[in-house]
Amino acid sequence: MTALEKATGDVVLKFEPFVLHVLCRELQDAQLLHSVAIDSGFRNSGITVGRGGKIMMAVRSTHGLEVPLSHKGKLMVSEEYIEFLIHVANQKMEENT
């Protein structure tokens, strides 16, 4: 809260979702990993095959969060709401784990 009170610009609370990139030797390996990721709740996962044949499997979570807190130095939300957001972000971190 002290840092927010001293802010002169815009402040945003941002939680980035989990991302894991795995280089796979075979497309079958990437497809198996993709199935496991989707079944585990990582719904934004996908497979990319590069021009050189490089097969990359990305395991991605949908647990992002981005919330503006202040604008031009003016706090736009209550301290209670910020505590709630921190609780939500911490829950999302646990889900990533």
Coordinates of N, CA, C and O in Angstrom, one line a residue, residues 3 6 8 11 16 18 22 30 34-35 37-39 44 51 66 68 78 80 83-84 86 95:
A3 N 3.8 1.7 -1.4 CA 4.3 1.9 -2.8 C 3.2 2.4 -3.7 O 3.4 3.3 -4.5
K6 N 2.7 6.2 -3.1 CA 3.7 7.0 -3.7 C 3.7 7.0 -5.2 O 4.4 7.8 -5.8
T8 N 3.0 7.8 -9.0 CA 2.5 9.0 -9.7 C 1.9 8.6 -11.0 O 1.2 9.5 -11.6
V11 N -0.8 2.1 -12.1 CA -0.3 0.9 -11.5 C -1.3 -0.2 -11.8 O -2.5 -0.1 -11.7
E16 N 0.9 -13.4 -14.6 CA 1.1 -14.1 -15.8 C 0.8 -15.6 -15.6 O 1.3 -16.2 -14.7
F18 N 1.0 -19.7 -16.2 CA 2.1 -20.6 -16.4 C 2.3 -20.9 -17.9 O 1.4 -21.1 -18.6
V22 N 8.4 -27.1 -24.4 CA 9.1 -28.4 -24.5 C 9.4 -28.7 -25.9 O 8.5 -28.8 -26.8
A30 N 5.0 -34.9 -28.9 CA 4.3 -33.7 -28.7 C 2.8 -33.9 -28.5 O 2.1 -33.3 -27.7
H34 N 0.6 -33.0 -25.3 CA -0.5 -32.1 -25.5 C -1.8 -32.7 -24.9 O -2.5 -32.0 -24.1
S35 N -2.0 -34.0 -25.1 CA -3.2 -34.7 -24.5 C -3.1 -34.6 -22.9 O -4.1 -34.3 -22.3
A37 N -1.5 -32.4 -21.1 CA -1.7 -31.0 -20.7 C -3.1 -30.6 -20.7 O -3.6 -30.0 -19.7
I38 N -3.8 -30.9 -21.8 CA -5.2 -30.6 -21.9 C -6.1 -31.3 -20.8 O -6.9 -30.7 -20.1
D39 N -5.8 -32.6 -20.6 CA -6.5 -33.3 -19.6 C -6.2 -32.8 -18.2 O -7.0 -33.0 -17.2
N44 N -4.9 -23.8 -22.9 CA -4.3 -23.0 -24.0 C -3.0 -23.6 -24.6 O -2.2 -23.0 -25.2
R51 N 9.7 -24.3 -39.5 CA 10.1 -24.6 -40.9 C 11.2 -25.7 -41.0 O 11.2 -26.5 -41.9
E66 N -5.1 -9.4 -14.8 CA -4.5 -8.1 -15.0 C -5.6 -7.0 -14.6 O -6.7 -7.0 -15.2
P68 N -6.2 -2.9 -13.3 CA -5.6 -1.6 -12.9 C -6.0 -1.2 -11.5 O -7.1 -1.5 -11.0
S78 N -10.2 0.0 -3.4 CA -10.0 0.1 -1.9 C -8.8 -0.9 -1.5 O -8.5 -1.8 -2.3
E80 N -9.1 -3.1 0.7 CA -9.8 -4.4 0.9 C -9.8 -5.1 -0.5 O -9.6 -6.3 -0.5
E83 N -6.4 -6.5 -1.3 CA -6.1 -7.7 -0.5 C -6.8 -8.9 -1.2 O -6.3 -10.0 -1.2
F84 N -8.1 -8.7 -1.6 CA -8.8 -9.7 -2.3 C -8.1 -10.2 -3.6 O -7.9 -11.4 -3.9
I86 N -4.9 -9.9 -4.3 CA -3.7 -10.7 -3.9 C -4.0 -12.1 -3.5 O -3.4 -13.1 -3.9
E95 N -2.7 -23.0 -8.3 CA -3.2 -23.8 -9.4 C -2.1 -24.0 -10.4 O -2.1 -25.1 -11.0

